[in-house]
Tab-separated table of C-alpha atoms in Angstrom:
chain	number	residue	atom	x	y	z
A	1	UNK	CA	131.752	127.067	86.015
A	2	UNK	CA	128.109	126.629	86.983
A	3	UNK	CA	125.094	128.936	86.745
A	4	UNK	CA	125.361	130.693	90.082
A	5	UNK	CA	129.171	131.126	89.868
A	6	UNK	CA	128.794	132.836	86.478
A	7	UNK	CA	126.207	135.259	87.819
A	8	UNK	CA	128.267	136.066	90.914
A	9	UNK	CA	131.346	136.824	88.777
A	10	UNK	CA	129.314	139.121	86.515
A	11	UNK	CA	127.834	140.873	89.511
A	12	UNK	CA	131.194	141.418	91.192
A	13	UNK	CA	132.699	142.739	87.964
A	14	UNK	CA	129.854	145.255	87.674
A	15	UNK	CA	130.391	146.390	91.243
A	16	UNK	CA	134.154	146.833	90.719
A	17	UNK	CA	133.530	149.010	87.659
A	18	UNK	CA	130.930	151.153	89.407
A	19	UNK	CA	132.709	151.352	92.786
A	20	UNK	CA	136.476	150.813	92.413
A	21	UNK	CA	137.099	150.803	96.168
A	22	UNK	CA	134.923	147.740	96.725
A	23	UNK	CA	136.598	144.365	96.062
A	24	UNK	CA	133.528	142.167	96.581
A	25	UNK	CA	129.824	142.355	97.315
A	26	UNK	CA	130.033	141.282	100.962
A	27	UNK	CA	131.793	144.581	101.804
A	28	UNK	CA	129.529	147.062	100.016
A	29	UNK	CA	128.322	148.411	103.345
A	30	UNK	CA	131.766	148.966	104.950
A	31	UNK	CA	131.997	152.759	104.405
A	32	UNK	CA	128.278	153.541	104.481
A	33	UNK	CA	127.267	156.108	107.062
A	34	UNK	CA	124.199	154.995	108.966
A	35	UNK	CA	121.369	157.478	108.618
A	36	UNK	CA	119.291	156.117	111.475
A	37	UNK	CA	121.281	154.860	114.431
A	38	UNK	CA	118.108	154.400	116.429
A	39	UNK	CA	117.194	151.321	114.378
A	40	UNK	CA	118.639	148.215	115.974
A	41	UNK	CA	120.673	146.017	113.647
A	42	UNK	CA	119.747	142.366	113.417
A	43	UNK	CA	120.632	139.186	111.564
A	44	UNK	CA	118.194	137.242	109.461
A	45	UNK	CA	118.151	134.441	106.948
A	46	UNK	CA	116.408	134.866	103.609
A	47	UNK	CA	115.773	131.925	101.306
A	48	UNK	CA	114.450	132.237	97.759
A	49	UNK	CA	114.578	130.347	94.487
A	50	UNK	CA	115.582	131.476	90.989
A	51	UNK	CA	114.893	130.219	87.527
A	52	UNK	CA	117.959	128.929	85.703
A	53	UNK	CA	118.333	132.066	83.591
A	54	UNK	CA	121.295	134.396	83.089
A	55	UNK	CA	121.151	137.531	85.197
A	56	UNK	CA	118.464	136.445	87.683
A	57	UNK	CA	120.823	136.243	90.667
A	58	UNK	CA	122.460	139.583	89.826
A	59	UNK	CA	119.064	141.285	89.725
A	60	UNK	CA	118.109	139.832	93.097
A	61	UNK	CA	121.389	140.745	94.791
A	62	UNK	CA	121.233	144.283	93.404
A	63	UNK	CA	118.151	144.820	95.561
A	64	UNK	CA	120.258	144.162	98.661
A	65	UNK	CA	122.818	146.725	97.505
A	66	UNK	CA	120.177	149.368	96.847
A	67	UNK	CA	118.655	148.854	100.298
A	68	UNK	CA	122.085	148.827	101.985
A	69	UNK	CA	121.648	145.316	103.392
A	70	UNK	CA	124.961	143.650	104.254
A	71	UNK	CA	125.375	140.007	103.178
A	72	UNK	CA	127.344	137.982	105.713
A	73	UNK	CA	127.044	134.619	103.976
A	74	UNK	CA	125.606	133.262	100.728
A	75	UNK	CA	125.064	129.714	99.490
A	76	UNK	CA	123.206	128.178	96.572
A	77	UNK	CA	122.061	124.752	95.504
A	78	UNK	CA	119.787	123.037	92.989
A	79	UNK	CA	116.229	123.351	94.199
A	80	UNK	CA	114.732	120.209	95.699
A	81	UNK	CA	111.234	121.580	95.090
A	82	UNK	CA	111.507	122.799	91.497
A	83	UNK	CA	113.910	120.976	89.221
A	84	UNK	CA	114.420	123.985	86.951
A	85	UNK	CA	115.364	126.375	89.744
A	86	UNK	CA	118.136	127.181	92.218
A	87	UNK	CA	117.665	127.951	95.910
A	88	UNK	CA	119.645	130.846	97.357
A	89	UNK	CA	120.431	131.076	101.071
A	90	UNK	CA	121.459	134.505	102.397
A	91	UNK	CA	122.572	135.446	105.906
A	92	UNK	CA	121.943	139.194	106.238
A	93	UNK	CA	122.953	141.915	108.678
A	94	UNK	CA	120.764	145.032	108.688
A	95	UNK	CA	117.961	146.711	110.602
A	96	UNK	CA	114.419	145.367	110.766
A	97	UNK	CA	112.946	148.078	108.539
A	98	UNK	CA	115.427	147.428	105.735
A	99	UNK	CA	114.942	143.676	105.978
A	100	UNK	CA	111.191	144.027	105.713
A	101	UNK	CA	111.581	146.265	102.656
A	102	UNK	CA	113.932	143.821	100.943
A	103	UNK	CA	111.614	140.960	101.752
A	104	UNK	CA	108.675	142.715	100.057
A	105	UNK	CA	110.766	143.675	97.029
A	106	UNK	CA	112.062	140.139	96.587
A	107	UNK	CA	108.555	138.711	96.518
A	108	UNK	CA	107.913	140.505	93.224
A	109	UNK	CA	111.164	139.269	91.638
A	110	UNK	CA	111.770	135.698	92.851
A	111	UNK	CA	109.931	132.574	94.000
A	112	UNK	CA	109.483	130.865	97.389
A	113	UNK	CA	110.629	133.668	99.643
A	114	UNK	CA	110.992	133.005	103.373
A	115	UNK	CA	112.727	134.954	106.131
A	116	UNK	CA	113.688	133.776	109.613
A	117	UNK	CA	116.040	134.756	112.426
A	118	UNK	CA	119.384	132.925	111.910
A	119	UNK	CA	119.090	130.938	115.145
A	120	UNK	CA	116.020	129.257	113.731
A	121	UNK	CA	117.024	128.909	110.099
A	122	UNK	CA	120.150	127.647	108.366
A	123	UNK	CA	121.064	125.362	105.530
A	124	UNK	CA	119.804	122.642	107.840
A	125	UNK	CA	116.410	124.348	107.738
A	126	UNK	CA	116.479	123.922	103.983
A	127	UNK	CA	116.995	120.228	104.543
A	128	UNK	CA	114.138	120.202	107.071
A	129	UNK	CA	111.827	121.715	104.466
A	130	UNK	CA	112.197	118.544	102.422
A	131	UNK	CA	111.423	116.211	105.323
A	132	UNK	CA	107.963	114.598	105.058
A	133	UNK	CA	105.450	115.937	107.565
A	134	UNK	CA	105.241	114.025	110.823
A	135	UNK	CA	103.339	114.529	114.107
A	136	UNK	CA	105.191	116.392	116.856
A	137	UNK	CA	102.682	115.790	119.654
A	138	UNK	CA	100.171	113.046	120.287
A	139	UNK	CA	97.191	115.223	119.346
A	140	UNK	CA	98.719	115.668	115.872
A	141	UNK	CA	97.609	112.098	115.163
A	142	UNK	CA	94.166	113.608	114.553
A	143	UNK	CA	95.630	114.879	111.269
A	144	UNK	CA	96.579	111.462	109.897
A	145	UNK	CA	94.499	108.803	111.679
A	146	UNK	CA	91.637	108.996	109.175
A	147	UNK	CA	93.693	108.586	106.005
A	148	UNK	CA	92.413	105.070	105.435
A	149	UNK	CA	93.833	103.413	102.328
A	150	UNK	CA	91.461	100.480	101.946
A	151	UNK	CA	88.426	98.781	103.440
A	152	UNK	CA	86.934	100.859	106.228
A	153	UNK	CA	83.306	101.069	105.127
A	154	UNK	CA	84.157	100.262	101.484
A	155	UNK	CA	84.746	96.589	100.765
A	156	UNK	CA	86.383	94.956	97.749
A	157	UNK	CA	84.346	92.586	95.618
A	158	UNK	CA	86.232	89.565	96.963
A	159	UNK	CA	85.584	90.496	100.613
A	160	UNK	CA	83.385	87.906	102.408
A	161	UNK	CA	80.945	90.646	103.409
A	162	UNK	CA	80.769	92.463	100.067
A	163	UNK	CA	77.259	91.240	99.183
A	164	UNK	CA	75.915	91.434	102.746
A	165	UNK	CA	74.125	94.780	103.020
A	166	UNK	CA	73.543	94.378	106.762
A	167	UNK	CA	77.263	93.777	107.328
A	168	UNK	CA	78.210	96.716	105.093
A	169	UNK	CA	75.899	98.994	107.055
A	170	UNK	CA	77.484	97.784	110.288
A	171	UNK	CA	80.942	98.480	108.898
A	172	UNK	CA	79.907	102.033	108.053
A	173	UNK	CA	78.744	102.473	111.638
A	174	UNK	CA	82.189	101.458	112.954
A	175	UNK	CA	83.960	103.587	110.340
A	176	UNK	CA	81.966	106.685	111.316
A	177	UNK	CA	82.818	106.169	114.993
A	178	UNK	CA	86.519	106.021	114.168
A	179	UNK	CA	86.410	108.997	111.793
A	180	UNK	CA	84.748	111.178	114.422
A	181	UNK	CA	87.182	110.252	117.190
A	182	UNK	CA	89.589	112.939	118.384
A	183	UNK	CA	92.509	112.769	120.771
A	184	UNK	CA	91.278	112.836	124.360
A	185	UNK	CA	87.841	111.422	123.567
A	186	UNK	CA	86.524	108.387	125.408
A	187	UNK	CA	86.304	105.489	122.960
A	188	UNK	CA	82.591	104.755	122.396
A	189	UNK	CA	81.318	101.551	123.962
A	190	UNK	CA	79.815	99.137	121.456
A	191	UNK	CA	76.768	96.958	121.853
A	192	UNK	CA	77.879	93.995	119.777
A	193	UNK	CA	75.325	91.802	118.053
A	194	UNK	CA	74.804	88.135	118.859
A	195	UNK	CA	76.304	87.245	115.484
A	196	UNK	CA	79.435	89.298	116.185
A	197	UNK	CA	79.861	87.763	119.649
A	198	UNK	CA	79.431	84.280	118.166
A	199	UNK	CA	82.140	84.964	115.545
A	200	UNK	CA	84.480	86.320	118.236
A	201	UNK	CA	83.738	83.293	120.427
A	202	UNK	CA	84.698	80.842	117.683
A	203	UNK	CA	88.021	82.583	117.074
A	204	UNK	CA	88.698	82.971	120.814
A	205	UNK	CA	87.998	79.297	121.550
A	206	UNK	CA	90.093	77.856	118.713
A	207	UNK	CA	93.107	80.083	119.321
A	208	UNK	CA	93.146	79.469	123.069
A	209	UNK	CA	93.657	75.772	122.349
A	210	UNK	CA	96.979	76.597	120.689
A	211	UNK	CA	98.364	79.376	122.880
A	212	UNK	CA	99.822	77.179	125.672
A	213	UNK	CA	102.110	75.372	123.203
A	214	UNK	CA	102.682	78.091	120.623
A	215	UNK	CA	102.646	81.552	122.253
A	216	UNK	CA	105.629	83.145	124.004
A	217	UNK	CA	105.781	83.427	127.806
A	218	UNK	CA	105.037	87.129	127.860
A	219	UNK	CA	101.822	86.580	125.932
A	220	UNK	CA	100.730	83.781	128.261
A	221	UNK	CA	101.452	85.984	131.274
A	222	UNK	CA	99.315	88.906	130.086
A	223	UNK	CA	96.328	87.103	128.563
A	224	UNK	CA	94.844	86.063	131.962
A	225	UNK	CA	95.228	89.666	133.173
A	226	UNK	CA	93.172	90.850	130.224
A	227	UNK	CA	90.530	88.259	131.029
A	228	UNK	CA	90.389	89.539	134.591
A	229	UNK	CA	90.433	93.277	133.939
A	230	UNK	CA	89.037	93.718	130.420
A	231	UNK	CA	86.512	90.904	130.021
A	232	UNK	CA	88.415	88.690	127.593
A	233	UNK	CA	85.946	85.795	127.374
A	234	UNK	CA	84.439	83.565	124.745
A	235	UNK	CA	81.012	85.179	125.251
A	236	UNK	CA	82.208	88.796	125.496
A	237	UNK	CA	84.034	91.120	123.129
A	238	UNK	CA	86.214	93.527	125.158
A	239	UNK	CA	85.589	97.264	124.900
A	240	UNK	CA	88.486	99.297	123.482
A	241	UNK	CA	88.240	101.932	126.218
A	242	UNK	CA	88.773	99.272	128.918
A	243	UNK	CA	91.688	97.792	126.976
A	244	UNK	CA	93.236	101.230	126.442
A	245	UNK	CA	93.164	102.004	130.165
A	246	UNK	CA	94.705	98.620	130.946
A	247	UNK	CA	97.550	99.198	128.486
A	248	UNK	CA	98.152	102.720	129.749
A	249	UNK	CA	98.710	101.372	133.254
A	250	UNK	CA	100.981	98.514	132.203
A	251	UNK	CA	103.115	99.915	129.372
A	252	UNK	CA	102.020	103.455	128.573
A	253	UNK	CA	100.314	102.446	125.319
A	254	UNK	CA	96.816	103.627	124.472
A	255	UNK	CA	94.272	102.568	121.874
A	256	UNK	CA	92.898	104.776	119.126
A	257	UNK	CA	89.989	103.496	116.976
A	258	UNK	CA	90.647	103.392	113.237
A	259	UNK	CA	88.339	102.747	110.280
A	260	UNK	CA	90.683	100.497	108.295
A	261	UNK	CA	94.160	100.203	106.789
A	262	UNK	CA	96.477	103.170	107.255
A	263	UNK	CA	99.614	103.802	105.239
A	264	UNK	CA	102.794	102.430	106.833
A	265	UNK	CA	103.910	105.999	107.581
A	266	UNK	CA	100.697	106.951	109.395
A	267	UNK	CA	100.438	103.685	111.307
A	268	UNK	CA	104.059	103.719	112.480
A	269	UNK	CA	103.701	107.383	113.486
A	270	UNK	CA	101.117	106.297	116.040
A	271	UNK	CA	103.531	103.808	117.590
A	272	UNK	CA	106.025	106.638	118.133
A	273	UNK	CA	103.576	108.099	120.665
A	274	UNK	CA	102.656	104.678	122.106
A	275	UNK	CA	99.325	104.803	120.314
A	276	UNK	CA	98.002	101.671	118.657
A	277	UNK	CA	95.454	102.221	115.890
A	278	UNK	CA	92.845	99.546	116.474
A	279	UNK	CA	89.769	98.430	114.531
A	280	UNK	CA	86.455	97.802	116.308
A	281	UNK	CA	84.614	95.800	113.663
A	282	UNK	CA	84.370	92.005	113.541
A	283	UNK	CA	85.171	89.842	110.510
A	284	UNK	CA	82.272	88.444	108.485
A	285	UNK	CA	80.517	85.493	110.135
A	286	UNK	CA	80.554	83.354	106.983
A	287	UNK	CA	84.181	82.407	107.674
A	288	UNK	CA	85.162	83.106	111.317
A	289	UNK	CA	88.667	81.719	110.867
A	290	UNK	CA	89.564	83.986	107.931
A	291	UNK	CA	89.785	87.720	107.397
A	292	UNK	CA	91.445	89.632	104.516
A	293	UNK	CA	92.066	92.609	106.817
A	294	UNK	CA	92.821	93.359	110.463
A	295	UNK	CA	89.701	93.182	112.619
A	296	UNK	CA	89.150	93.462	116.354
A	297	UNK	CA	89.831	89.730	116.798
A	298	UNK	CA	93.281	90.257	115.312
A	299	UNK	CA	93.916	93.431	117.323
A	300	UNK	CA	92.678	92.232	120.716
A	301	UNK	CA	93.956	88.660	120.581
A	302	UNK	CA	97.053	89.205	118.460
A	303	UNK	CA	98.469	92.581	119.491
A	304	UNK	CA	97.140	93.689	122.856
A	305	UNK	CA	98.565	90.997	125.203
A	306	UNK	CA	102.107	91.872	124.112
A	307	UNK	CA	101.560	95.631	123.987
A	308	UNK	CA	101.035	95.278	127.739
A	309	UNK	CA	104.632	94.021	128.043
A	310	UNK	CA	107.033	96.966	128.693
A	311	UNK	CA	109.972	95.569	126.692
A	312	UNK	CA	107.744	94.803	123.704
A	313	UNK	CA	106.063	98.190	123.980
A	314	UNK	CA	109.470	99.874	123.871
A	315	UNK	CA	110.451	97.822	120.818
A	316	UNK	CA	107.243	98.873	119.045
A	317	UNK	CA	107.696	102.539	119.908
A	318	UNK	CA	111.287	102.646	118.667
A	319	UNK	CA	110.238	101.415	115.237
A	320	UNK	CA	107.657	104.197	115.216
A	321	UNK	CA	110.150	106.870	116.269
A	322	UNK	CA	112.584	105.754	113.574
A	323	UNK	CA	109.882	106.341	110.952
A	324	UNK	CA	109.212	110.000	111.782
A	325	UNK	CA	110.573	112.200	109.011
A	326	UNK	CA	112.156	109.261	107.171
A	327	UNK	CA	111.949	108.950	103.393
A	328	UNK	CA	109.286	106.783	101.777
A	329	UNK	CA	111.911	104.151	100.982
A	330	UNK	CA	113.152	104.009	104.561
A	331	UNK	CA	109.613	103.939	105.976
A	332	UNK	CA	108.912	100.931	103.771
A	333	UNK	CA	111.992	99.169	105.165
A	334	UNK	CA	110.851	99.879	108.727
A	335	UNK	CA	107.331	98.708	107.893
A	336	UNK	CA	108.731	95.443	106.537
A	337	UNK	CA	110.751	94.924	109.710
A	338	UNK	CA	107.587	95.642	111.703
A	339	UNK	CA	105.703	93.106	109.592
A	340	UNK	CA	108.198	90.307	110.208
A	341	UNK	CA	108.561	91.029	113.927
A	342	UNK	CA	105.459	92.501	115.527
A	343	UNK	CA	103.133	90.808	113.026
A	344	UNK	CA	104.939	87.550	112.203
A	345	UNK	CA	107.881	87.338	114.602
A	346	UNK	CA	109.248	84.262	116.346
A	347	UNK	CA	111.480	83.970	119.399
A	348	UNK	CA	113.392	81.199	121.151
A	349	UNK	CA	112.367	80.288	124.697
A	350	UNK	CA	113.697	77.290	126.637
A	351	UNK	CA	115.160	75.910	123.432
A	352	UNK	CA	111.839	75.980	121.566
A	353	UNK	CA	110.386	78.252	118.906
A	354	UNK	CA	107.583	80.404	120.236
A	355	UNK	CA	105.394	83.034	118.570
A	356	UNK	CA	105.067	86.713	119.439
A	357	UNK	CA	103.784	88.046	116.088
A	358	UNK	CA	100.155	89.212	116.171
A	359	UNK	CA	99.425	87.998	112.661
A	360	UNK	CA	100.340	84.489	113.755
A	361	UNK	CA	98.676	84.678	117.163
A	362	UNK	CA	95.364	85.533	115.490
A	363	UNK	CA	95.560	82.971	112.667
A	364	UNK	CA	94.938	79.335	113.590
A	365	UNK	CA	96.365	77.760	110.442
A	366	UNK	CA	99.468	79.936	110.146
A	367	UNK	CA	100.140	79.742	113.883
A	368	UNK	CA	100.424	75.968	113.503
A	369	UNK	CA	102.497	76.263	110.339
A	370	UNK	CA	105.069	78.772	111.631
A	371	UNK	CA	106.568	76.450	114.259
A	372	UNK	CA	105.706	73.122	112.615
A	373	UNK	CA	109.259	72.542	111.440
A	374	UNK	CA	108.297	72.824	107.774
A	375	UNK	CA	108.436	76.628	107.644
A	376	UNK	CA	111.644	78.423	106.677
A	377	UNK	CA	113.029	80.278	109.710
A	378	UNK	CA	115.890	82.795	109.572
A	379	UNK	CA	117.675	84.876	112.228
A	380	UNK	CA	116.250	88.370	112.493
A	381	UNK	CA	118.590	90.876	110.857
A	382	UNK	CA	116.894	94.170	109.914
A	383	UNK	CA	119.224	94.774	106.969
A	384	UNK	CA	118.148	91.429	105.469
A	385	UNK	CA	114.597	91.276	106.794
A	386	UNK	CA	113.685	94.645	105.270
A	387	UNK	CA	114.147	93.125	101.798
A	388	UNK	CA	111.808	90.173	102.383
A	389	UNK	CA	108.505	90.212	100.512
A	390	UNK	CA	105.419	90.594	102.707
A	391	UNK	CA	102.601	88.221	101.752
A	392	UNK	CA	99.015	88.986	102.728
A	393	UNK	CA	96.802	86.201	101.358
A	394	UNK	CA	99.169	83.237	101.820
A	395	UNK	CA	101.634	81.961	104.429
A	396	UNK	CA	104.935	83.809	104.540
A	397	UNK	CA	107.858	82.360	102.582
A	398	UNK	CA	110.067	82.874	105.632
A	399	UNK	CA	109.815	83.838	109.296
A	400	UNK	CA	112.443	85.591	111.414
A	401	UNK	CA	113.466	84.579	114.896
A	402	UNK	CA	115.044	86.602	117.730
A	403	UNK	CA	116.425	85.351	121.023
A	404	UNK	CA	114.419	87.996	122.882
A	405	UNK	CA	112.622	91.306	122.481
A	406	UNK	CA	115.737	92.999	123.849
A	407	UNK	CA	117.888	91.467	121.120
A	408	UNK	CA	115.406	92.530	118.431
A	409	UNK	CA	115.266	96.011	119.934
A	410	UNK	CA	119.051	96.421	119.939
A	411	UNK	CA	119.256	95.303	116.310
A	412	UNK	CA	116.520	97.743	115.330
A	413	UNK	CA	118.337	100.549	117.158
A	414	UNK	CA	121.457	99.907	115.118
A	415	UNK	CA	119.405	99.717	111.940
A	416	UNK	CA	117.649	102.994	112.785
A	417	UNK	CA	121.050	104.747	112.864
A	418	UNK	CA	121.346	104.120	109.105
A	419	UNK	CA	118.226	106.187	108.405
A	420	UNK	CA	119.216	109.518	106.904
A	421	UNK	CA	117.495	112.410	108.668
A	422	UNK	CA	118.864	115.931	109.262
A	423	UNK	CA	117.939	115.671	112.945
A	424	UNK	CA	117.607	113.346	115.917
A	425	UNK	CA	114.478	112.682	117.969
A	426	UNK	CA	113.746	112.170	121.637
A	427	UNK	CA	110.340	111.222	122.984
A	428	UNK	CA	109.105	113.208	125.974
A	429	UNK	CA	106.694	110.996	127.956
A	430	UNK	CA	105.554	113.921	130.128
A	431	UNK	CA	104.211	115.978	127.229
A	432	UNK	CA	103.683	112.995	124.888
A	433	UNK	CA	105.608	114.794	122.200
A	434	UNK	CA	108.882	114.417	120.321
A	435	UNK	CA	111.797	116.807	120.693
A	436	UNK	CA	113.669	117.531	117.486
A	437	UNK	CA	117.430	117.517	118.081
A	438	UNK	CA	118.981	119.543	115.277
A	439	UNK	CA	121.142	122.223	116.867
A	440	UNK	CA	123.405	122.922	119.835
A	441	UNK	CA	120.591	124.436	121.894
A	442	UNK	CA	118.285	121.400	121.645
A	443	UNK	CA	121.083	118.907	122.247
A	444	UNK	CA	122.389	120.869	125.237
A	445	UNK	CA	118.915	120.848	126.728
A	446	UNK	CA	118.721	117.088	126.320
A	447	UNK	CA	122.150	116.608	127.936
A	448	UNK	CA	120.959	118.670	130.900
A	449	UNK	CA	117.932	116.395	131.292
A	450	UNK	CA	120.137	113.311	131.125
A	451	UNK	CA	122.430	114.707	133.804
A	452	UNK	CA	119.432	115.150	136.083
A	453	UNK	CA	118.359	111.549	135.440
A	454	UNK	CA	121.899	110.345	136.188
A	455	UNK	CA	121.905	112.340	139.427
A	456	UNK	CA	118.779	110.463	140.517
A	457	UNK	CA	120.434	107.115	139.733
A	458	UNK	CA	123.661	108.137	141.494
A	459	UNK	CA	121.722	109.219	144.584
A	460	UNK	CA	119.802	105.929	144.643
A	461	UNK	CA	123.036	103.930	144.350
A	462	UNK	CA	124.595	105.953	147.163
A	463	UNK	CA	121.651	105.252	149.473
A	464	UNK	CA	121.722	101.568	148.591
A	465	UNK	CA	125.442	101.366	149.352
A	466	UNK	CA	124.906	102.980	152.754
A	467	UNK	CA	122.234	100.410	153.579
A	468	UNK	CA	124.576	97.626	152.541
A	469	UNK	CA	127.436	99.162	154.484
A	470	UNK	CA	129.612	99.542	151.383
């Protein structure tokens, strides 16, 4: 017999001795005459925690008896917030005045008291309380976009620009711009220096020599469009605001400036809202073909051309959505899958290996290596890929290949189903927010929306059949 069962038995025995006509605590209100019929009865959920000590639960429940609050349902479990405590879940039936009184009394006897209407709180709400915070709407990214883990304006001693005070000052300028950015702001236009443009030009020129034979078709289709509409040229570094507007029109993605590395959780959260966190600074000019961190060359040449592709954009967003509310362990698995697809992924086109990973498309040496025939290439399988070690300063030990973005997306969808969350999620593109699907009401609402969408498709098919004479 465990702690809470012992206390409940003791409590019930006390009640039977004091009130012989009552067989259990849940019926202590059966014969009570209501003194104030004008007070409307209501249901509420009260959650509190107890120390693992004899008699604590009995003392708490006695308060409900004294205030004539009927208990409809009671559950207990080991606290997930305090290892030495138990959490008690009570579904109560009483009037608002009594519930408020019991709530105030409990606060002086127990820990972590909360009270909600039952439609909004259940044992599932207890599970939700242990879900890591995640953004619900796109503007919530303001709360996590500045949690930079490394670099930004602070450089490690082995960074090429560590001893260059002019470069460090420039990096602080870019970091401050990103830190001050808020959702809805126009991304500041940058007047790049001659040195920065020269560094960009070197990278741009060398990579463009390899793209025709190494990059996937979708990349090659979108790069000329970026040259036309966003100023992708050897002598010009594109402005993030122009790129963001281009992406918005083509795939719904937007750009948000960032000061440096974000945690996997915060970075993937942006993808869920079709937001790509993008640096504005340029790598140090001493070695144009190397950078220990993502810079704007990597972002604009590696990521952006494929973010303009709808199927790739959808693939990216679904990884982000799968990360919302997931455990740290599961987020790390998703981040590893992201790393070996969106950063270092390969695909097969016309019988040849082609590159779609941004880390490869922005690295001359590794771009050559990945499809040279000497690199180890494996089929993309999220369950296996998520266990592969990610290497930052050397070539990867293995690369993963998919037949298409659609195939990779379907595999990631199946993998996402294994993530344990006490809810489902649906992205609403109209409000740029996520809908949490955790009860009958929310799921019914979603089904209604889907029926409307199906009606539109059915109507379109009917009109098409009439035109075809079917």
